[in-house]
């Protein structure tokens, strides 16, 4: 049974991510301001993680230098604050399904940034290098399809209406986003994924200098909450917009702040330790499948052919990049083994 635990953990992780997109869209549909949502989400995440960090790393963690604090602030500003605010604006223009579909491009964006920052070796002359190129082109092509082609809408299970408005590709009322909104939302969502990829890439150099994962994550959540508060106050000063009651808005904030930030973080770290980073990345398209099931089959919302076609291109591209990267790592390992044997 233990050999199946990593698989069950990743299914749980991507089920949680699918729920995040659905609940976020539902909260926005109920009138919650997207800037305010980010503030509450990050504040909730910080409130959840800071006590845990104090319990487990209080005696081990050292004080941050001013230089490291500035780096953490910059990474939080670009990789979390900007990323989440772009995500919230984008999902208000588009759908939960598209938001989940575009996450397939995160590993690809991360790879591109790693090459640009010279943190990743890349050669187009090798077979695996060419495979990566095919993957990059396929992923970027999928992004263009998602943005520029909606295609015919598909409604599953007849005309069943959603019990939560606006969780799928279109609200249950039948209103469809305009093409202009769809294009703007898609490019904002891709921009959000790009900045999130930057955050993922910058964790390794930060952890080399400050190897206390919980403390560093808690600090970044706290910094992003403060940064997001400044942004939100600049755009929304009505007291009514900040008021929370026991409804879908509060549920979404708690879910995104505690479950998404806390549970998925530890499950993914555990899976990386057990199976490696490639194993965890392979499951990325699963979030889309789960989102489609809930938003279309259970809520009866619309699903566009363009979303499906673009998602296929992105998933194929993702696996090509992962295949190429894994192949290069195996080849490098074999070469090292052969070199050691020849030296002996």
GROMACS .gro file of C-alpha atoms in nm:
model
  344
    1UNK     CA    1   0.000   0.000   0.000
    2UNK     CA    2   0.288   0.238   0.077
    3UNK     CA    3   0.402   0.238  -0.287
    4UNK     CA    4   0.069   0.394  -0.387
    5UNK     CA    5   0.090   0.676  -0.131
    6UNK     CA    6   0.278   0.922  -0.359
    7UNK     CA    7   0.015   0.868  -0.631
    8UNK     CA    8  -0.269   0.926  -0.385
    9UNK     CA    9  -0.089   1.233  -0.249
   10UNK     CA   10  -0.058   1.390  -0.595
   11UNK     CA   11  -0.422   1.316  -0.674
   12UNK     CA   12  -0.509   1.494  -0.348
   13UNK     CA   13  -0.282   1.790  -0.435
   14UNK     CA   14  -0.439   1.848  -0.776
   15UNK     CA   15  -0.790   1.795  -0.641
   16UNK     CA   16  -0.714   2.078  -0.398
   17UNK     CA   17  -0.581   2.297  -0.682
   18UNK     CA   18  -0.895   2.230  -0.885
   19UNK     CA   19  -1.106   2.328  -0.584
   20UNK     CA   20  -0.904   2.650  -0.552
   21UNK     CA   21  -0.993   2.761  -0.906
   22UNK     CA   22  -1.361   2.669  -0.861
   23UNK     CA   23  -1.403   2.837  -0.522
   24UNK     CA   24  -1.207   3.146  -0.630
   25UNK     CA   25  -1.431   3.190  -0.934
   26UNK     CA   26  -1.738   3.138  -0.716
   27UNK     CA   27  -1.624   3.402  -0.463
   28UNK     CA   28  -1.561   3.656  -0.741
   29UNK     CA   29  -1.900   3.576  -0.890
   30UNK     CA   30  -2.054   3.662  -0.551
   31UNK     CA   31  -1.900   4.009  -0.574
   32UNK     CA   32  -1.575   3.977  -0.378
   33UNK     CA   33  -1.305   4.222  -0.482
   34UNK     CA   34  -1.008   4.035  -0.631
   35UNK     CA   35  -0.746   4.258  -0.464
   36UNK     CA   36  -0.910   4.211  -0.124
   37UNK     CA   37  -0.928   3.835  -0.180
   38UNK     CA   38  -0.547   3.816  -0.224
   39UNK     CA   39  -0.490   4.012   0.099
   40UNK     CA   40  -0.712   3.782   0.304
   41UNK     CA   41  -0.574   3.470   0.139
   42UNK     CA   42  -0.211   3.556   0.212
   43UNK     CA   43  -0.290   3.682   0.562
   44UNK     CA   44  -0.466   3.352   0.632
   45UNK     CA   45  -0.169   3.158   0.493
   46UNK     CA   46   0.075   3.357   0.709
   47UNK     CA   47  -0.144   3.308   1.019
   48UNK     CA   48  -0.141   2.934   0.950
   49UNK     CA   49   0.230   2.892   0.871
   50UNK     CA   50   0.400   3.134   1.116
   51UNK     CA   51   0.302   2.939   1.434
   52UNK     CA   52   0.413   2.612   1.270
   53UNK     CA   53   0.746   2.769   1.171
   54UNK     CA   54   0.795   2.895   1.527
   55UNK     CA   55   0.731   2.548   1.669
   56UNK     CA   56   0.956   2.353   1.432
   57UNK     CA   57   1.230   2.601   1.337
   58UNK     CA   58   1.248   2.854   1.622
   59UNK     CA   59   1.569   2.706   1.764
   60UNK     CA   60   1.731   2.628   1.428
   61UNK     CA   61   1.650   2.930   1.212
   62UNK     CA   62   1.888   3.225   1.222
   63UNK     CA   63   1.807   3.594   1.172
   64UNK     CA   64   1.793   3.714   0.812
   65UNK     CA   65   2.049   3.961   0.687
   66UNK     CA   66   1.920   4.287   0.541
   67UNK     CA   67   2.035   4.179   0.194
   68UNK     CA   68   1.850   3.846   0.217
   69UNK     CA   69   1.538   4.023   0.348
   70UNK     CA   70   1.543   4.255   0.045
   71UNK     CA   71   1.579   3.957  -0.189
   72UNK     CA   72   1.289   3.776  -0.019
   73UNK     CA   73   1.079   4.094  -0.046
   74UNK     CA   74   1.149   4.126  -0.419
   75UNK     CA   75   1.074   3.758  -0.483
   76UNK     CA   76   0.750   3.788  -0.284
   77UNK     CA   77   0.650   4.105  -0.472
   78UNK     CA   78   0.701   3.957  -0.819
   79UNK     CA   79   0.641   3.586  -0.761
   80UNK     CA   80   0.348   3.599  -0.517
   81UNK     CA   81   0.187   3.943  -0.493
   82UNK     CA   82   0.197   4.022  -0.866
   83UNK     CA   83   0.125   3.662  -0.964
   84UNK     CA   84  -0.182   3.624  -0.742
   85UNK     CA   85  -0.327   3.963  -0.833
   86UNK     CA   86  -0.286   3.890  -1.205
   87UNK     CA   87  -0.447   3.549  -1.146
   88UNK     CA   88  -0.748   3.702  -0.972
   89UNK     CA   89  -0.803   3.962  -1.244
   90UNK     CA   90  -0.758   3.699  -1.515
   91UNK     CA   91  -1.002   3.448  -1.367
   92UNK     CA   92  -1.266   3.723  -1.336
   93UNK     CA   93  -1.233   3.770  -1.714
   94UNK     CA   94  -1.227   3.400  -1.806
   95UNK     CA   95  -1.301   3.076  -1.620
   96UNK     CA   96  -1.187   2.821  -1.364
   97UNK     CA   97  -1.125   2.572  -1.644
   98UNK     CA   98  -0.890   2.804  -1.832
   99UNK     CA   99  -0.712   2.902  -1.509
  100UNK     CA  100  -0.640   2.535  -1.439
  101UNK     CA  101  -0.547   2.460  -1.802
  102UNK     CA  102  -0.276   2.725  -1.813
  103UNK     CA  103  -0.094   2.575  -1.511
  104UNK     CA  104   0.046   2.318  -1.757
  105UNK     CA  105   0.278   2.587  -1.884
  106UNK     CA  106   0.435   2.665  -1.544
  107UNK     CA  107   0.708   2.394  -1.566
  108UNK     CA  108   0.784   2.512  -1.921
  109UNK     CA  109   0.811   2.878  -1.818
  110UNK     CA  110   1.032   2.768  -1.528
  111UNK     CA  111   1.261   2.584  -1.769
  112UNK     CA  112   1.281   2.885  -2.005
  113UNK     CA  113   1.373   3.117  -1.716
  114UNK     CA  114   1.629   2.865  -1.588
  115UNK     CA  115   1.796   2.866  -1.931
  116UNK     CA  116   1.792   3.248  -1.949
  117UNK     CA  117   1.944   3.275  -1.598
  118UNK     CA  118   2.195   3.003  -1.691
  119UNK     CA  119   2.070   2.773  -1.417
  120UNK     CA  120   1.986   2.503  -1.673
  121UNK     CA  121   2.207   2.356  -1.946
  122UNK     CA  122   2.039   2.337  -2.284
  123UNK     CA  123   2.169   2.207  -2.617
  124UNK     CA  124   1.960   2.196  -2.933
  125UNK     CA  125   2.204   1.950  -3.095
  126UNK     CA  126   2.099   1.653  -2.882
  127UNK     CA  127   1.784   1.444  -2.928
  128UNK     CA  128   1.659   1.543  -2.585
  129UNK     CA  129   1.728   1.910  -2.662
  130UNK     CA  130   1.518   1.888  -2.976
  131UNK     CA  131   1.244   1.720  -2.774
  132UNK     CA  132   1.244   2.016  -2.537
  133UNK     CA  133   1.210   2.255  -2.833
  134UNK     CA  134   0.906   2.058  -2.955
  135UNK     CA  135   0.760   2.078  -2.606
  136UNK     CA  136   0.817   2.453  -2.579
  137UNK     CA  137   0.657   2.520  -2.918
  138UNK     CA  138   0.361   2.294  -2.833
  139UNK     CA  139   0.304   2.467  -2.497
  140UNK     CA  140   0.327   2.817  -2.641
  141UNK     CA  141   0.098   2.712  -2.928
  142UNK     CA  142  -0.151   2.583  -2.674
  143UNK     CA  143  -0.141   2.919  -2.497
  144UNK     CA  144  -0.212   3.103  -2.822
  145UNK     CA  145  -0.505   2.867  -2.898
  146UNK     CA  146  -0.650   2.926  -2.550
  147UNK     CA  147  -0.628   3.301  -2.602
  148UNK     CA  148  -0.745   3.340  -2.961
  149UNK     CA  149  -0.979   3.049  -3.022
  150UNK     CA  150  -1.282   2.974  -2.805
  151UNK     CA  151  -1.466   2.749  -3.047
  152UNK     CA  152  -1.815   2.609  -2.992
  153UNK     CA  153  -1.937   2.567  -2.635
  154UNK     CA  154  -2.022   2.223  -2.500
  155UNK     CA  155  -2.271   2.162  -2.221
  156UNK     CA  156  -2.260   1.825  -2.054
  157UNK     CA  157  -2.560   1.647  -1.904
  158UNK     CA  158  -2.814   1.844  -2.102
  159UNK     CA  159  -2.911   2.180  -1.959
  160UNK     CA  160  -2.845   2.114  -1.594
  161UNK     CA  161  -2.779   2.446  -1.418
  162UNK     CA  162  -2.493   2.513  -1.177
  163UNK     CA  163  -2.567   2.548  -0.809
  164UNK     CA  164  -2.271   2.785  -0.771
  165UNK     CA  165  -2.262   3.063  -1.026
  166UNK     CA  166  -1.963   3.123  -1.245
  167UNK     CA  167  -1.745   2.824  -1.156
  168UNK     CA  168  -1.696   2.693  -1.509
  169UNK     CA  169  -1.622   2.842  -1.847
  170UNK     CA  170  -1.937   3.050  -1.823
  171UNK     CA  171  -2.182   3.136  -1.546
  172UNK     CA  172  -2.490   2.922  -1.510
  173UNK     CA  173  -2.700   3.204  -1.641
  174UNK     CA  174  -2.562   3.128  -1.988
  175UNK     CA  175  -2.369   3.454  -2.022
  176UNK     CA  176  -2.049   3.394  -2.214
  177UNK     CA  177  -1.735   3.610  -2.179
  178UNK     CA  178  -1.672   3.836  -2.477
  179UNK     CA  179  -1.380   3.749  -2.703
  180UNK     CA  180  -1.201   4.066  -2.592
  181UNK     CA  181  -1.234   3.972  -2.224
  182UNK     CA  182  -1.126   3.615  -2.302
  183UNK     CA  183  -0.806   3.730  -2.479
  184UNK     CA  184  -0.717   3.980  -2.206
  185UNK     CA  185  -0.786   3.723  -1.933
  186UNK     CA  186  -0.579   3.452  -2.102
  187UNK     CA  187  -0.272   3.671  -2.143
  188UNK     CA  188  -0.306   3.794  -1.784
  189UNK     CA  189  -0.329   3.431  -1.669
  190UNK     CA  190  -0.017   3.339  -1.869
  191UNK     CA  191   0.159   3.641  -1.716
  192UNK     CA  192   0.057   3.517  -1.373
  193UNK     CA  193   0.205   3.176  -1.452
  194UNK     CA  194   0.526   3.341  -1.572
  195UNK     CA  195   0.572   3.536  -1.248
  196UNK     CA  196   0.486   3.222  -1.046
  197UNK     CA  197   0.755   3.036  -1.241
  198UNK     CA  198   0.997   3.310  -1.138
  199UNK     CA  199   0.905   3.246  -0.773
  200UNK     CA  200   0.962   2.871  -0.811
  201UNK     CA  201   1.299   2.928  -0.975
  202UNK     CA  202   1.420   3.171  -0.707
  203UNK     CA  203   1.344   2.937  -0.416
  204UNK     CA  204   1.658   2.729  -0.475
  205UNK     CA  205   1.911   3.018  -0.445
  206UNK     CA  206   1.722   3.158  -0.144
  207UNK     CA  207   1.721   2.821   0.032
  208UNK     CA  208   2.095   2.781  -0.030
  209UNK     CA  209   2.155   3.095   0.176
  210UNK     CA  210   1.870   3.039   0.423
  211UNK     CA  211   1.785   2.664   0.435
  212UNK     CA  212   1.480   2.693   0.661
  213UNK     CA  213   1.184   2.614   0.437
  214UNK     CA  214   0.901   2.686   0.681
  215UNK     CA  215   1.044   3.015   0.804
  216UNK     CA  216   1.122   3.135   0.451
  217UNK     CA  217   0.777   3.038   0.321
  218UNK     CA  218   0.605   3.203   0.620
  219UNK     CA  219   0.806   3.522   0.568
  220UNK     CA  220   0.714   3.538   0.200
  221UNK     CA  221   0.345   3.484   0.279
  222UNK     CA  222   0.357   3.762   0.538
  223UNK     CA  223   0.542   3.999   0.303
  224UNK     CA  224   0.300   3.929   0.018
  225UNK     CA  225   0.004   3.993   0.251
  226UNK     CA  226   0.144   4.336   0.341
  227UNK     CA  227   0.231   4.417  -0.021
  228UNK     CA  228  -0.113   4.305  -0.138
  229UNK     CA  229  -0.278   4.518   0.132
  230UNK     CA  230  -0.107   4.828  -0.009
  231UNK     CA  231  -0.230   4.739  -0.359
  232UNK     CA  232  -0.583   4.666  -0.237
  233UNK     CA  233  -0.611   4.990  -0.036
  234UNK     CA  234  -0.503   5.185  -0.344
  235UNK     CA  235  -0.787   5.037  -0.554
  236UNK     CA  236  -1.060   4.956  -0.299
  237UNK     CA  237  -1.133   5.170   0.007
  238UNK     CA  238  -1.500   5.090   0.065
  239UNK     CA  239  -1.547   4.920   0.403
  240UNK     CA  240  -1.819   4.697   0.257
  241UNK     CA  241  -1.568   4.540   0.016
  242UNK     CA  242  -1.354   4.425   0.310
  243UNK     CA  243  -1.639   4.278   0.512
  244UNK     CA  244  -1.654   3.896   0.535
  245UNK     CA  245  -1.950   3.688   0.646
  246UNK     CA  246  -2.014   3.314   0.670
  247UNK     CA  247  -2.057   3.245   0.300
  248UNK     CA  248  -1.865   3.126  -0.006
  249UNK     CA  249  -1.626   3.423   0.021
  250UNK     CA  250  -1.501   3.326   0.368
  251UNK     CA  251  -1.486   2.959   0.268
  252UNK     CA  252  -1.273   3.045  -0.035
  253UNK     CA  253  -1.031   3.256   0.171
  254UNK     CA  254  -0.985   2.984   0.433
  255UNK     CA  255  -0.954   2.712   0.170
  256UNK     CA  256  -0.693   2.901  -0.037
  257UNK     CA  257  -0.501   3.032   0.262
  258UNK     CA  258  -0.487   2.717   0.474
  259UNK     CA  259  -0.556   2.412   0.257
  260UNK     CA  260  -0.386   2.524  -0.065
  261UNK     CA  261  -0.087   2.691   0.099
  262UNK     CA  262  -0.041   2.450   0.389
  263UNK     CA  263  -0.152   2.102   0.284
  264UNK     CA  264  -0.037   2.105  -0.079
  265UNK     CA  265   0.302   2.250   0.016
  266UNK     CA  266   0.384   1.964   0.249
  267UNK     CA  267   0.238   1.695   0.022
  268UNK     CA  268   0.446   1.818  -0.273
  269UNK     CA  269   0.764   1.842  -0.065
  270UNK     CA  270   0.702   1.487   0.059
  271UNK     CA  271   0.643   1.359  -0.296
  272UNK     CA  272   0.957   1.531  -0.428
  273UNK     CA  273   1.157   1.362  -0.151
  274UNK     CA  274   1.002   1.022  -0.233
  275UNK     CA  275   0.980   1.030  -0.613
  276UNK     CA  276   1.162   1.339  -0.737
  277UNK     CA  277   1.047   1.665  -0.903
  278UNK     CA  278   0.969   1.509  -1.242
  279UNK     CA  279   0.716   1.274  -1.079
  280UNK     CA  280   0.529   1.565  -0.920
  281UNK     CA  281   0.529   1.769  -1.243
  282UNK     CA  282   0.382   1.480  -1.445
  283UNK     CA  283   0.054   1.512  -1.254
  284UNK     CA  284   0.001   1.880  -1.348
  285UNK     CA  285  -0.271   1.814  -1.614
  286UNK     CA  286  -0.476   1.622  -1.356
  287UNK     CA  287  -0.605   1.952  -1.210
  288UNK     CA  288  -0.769   2.033  -1.544
  289UNK     CA  289  -0.945   1.697  -1.564
  290UNK     CA  290  -1.084   1.735  -1.212
  291UNK     CA  291  -1.193   2.095  -1.279
  292UNK     CA  292  -1.377   1.991  -1.596
  293UNK     CA  293  -1.553   1.709  -1.409
  294UNK     CA  294  -1.678   1.940  -1.133
  295UNK     CA  295  -1.757   2.247  -1.341
  296UNK     CA  296  -1.915   2.067  -1.636
  297UNK     CA  297  -2.047   1.730  -1.527
  298UNK     CA  298  -2.167   1.829  -1.180
  299UNK     CA  299  -2.254   2.198  -1.233
  300UNK     CA  300  -2.357   2.176  -1.600
  301UNK     CA  301  -2.140   2.471  -1.706
  302UNK     CA  302  -2.009   2.542  -2.053
  303UNK     CA  303  -1.680   2.409  -2.181
  304UNK     CA  304  -1.523   2.550  -2.497
  305UNK     CA  305  -1.361   2.342  -2.769
  306UNK     CA  306  -1.070   2.588  -2.778
  307UNK     CA  307  -1.000   2.521  -2.409
  308UNK     CA  308  -0.982   2.150  -2.479
  309UNK     CA  309  -0.759   2.185  -2.786
  310UNK     CA  310  -0.524   2.431  -2.620
  311UNK     CA  311  -0.502   2.212  -2.309
  312UNK     CA  312  -0.403   1.910  -2.518
  313UNK     CA  313  -0.123   2.105  -2.685
  314UNK     CA  314   0.000   2.230  -2.347
  315UNK     CA  315  -0.013   1.885  -2.187
  316UNK     CA  316   0.177   1.727  -2.479
  317UNK     CA  317   0.434   2.007  -2.464
  318UNK     CA  318   0.473   1.964  -2.088
  319UNK     CA  319   0.544   1.592  -2.120
  320UNK     CA  320   0.790   1.651  -2.407
  321UNK     CA  321   0.987   1.897  -2.193
  322UNK     CA  322   0.979   1.661  -1.893
  323UNK     CA  323   1.081   1.368  -2.112
  324UNK     CA  324   1.372   1.566  -2.256
  325UNK     CA  325   1.483   1.693  -1.914
  326UNK     CA  326   1.462   1.348  -1.755
  327UNK     CA  327   1.649   1.194  -2.050
  328UNK     CA  328   1.930   1.449  -2.021
  329UNK     CA  329   1.964   1.385  -1.647
  330UNK     CA  330   1.981   1.009  -1.702
  331UNK     CA  331   2.235   1.054  -1.982
  332UNK     CA  332   2.446   1.282  -1.761
  333UNK     CA  333   2.432   1.027  -1.479
  334UNK     CA  334   2.537   0.743  -1.714
  335UNK     CA  335   2.828   0.952  -1.846
  336UNK     CA  336   2.945   1.021  -1.490
  337UNK     CA  337   2.930   0.649  -1.406
  338UNK     CA  338   3.128   0.561  -1.719
  339UNK     CA  339   3.387   0.831  -1.641
  340UNK     CA  340   3.435   0.698  -1.286
  341UNK     CA  341   3.472   0.341  -1.415
  342UNK     CA  342   3.731   0.449  -1.671
  343UNK     CA  343   3.921   0.642  -1.404
  344UNK     CA  344   3.935   0.332  -1.188
   0.00000   0.00000   0.00000
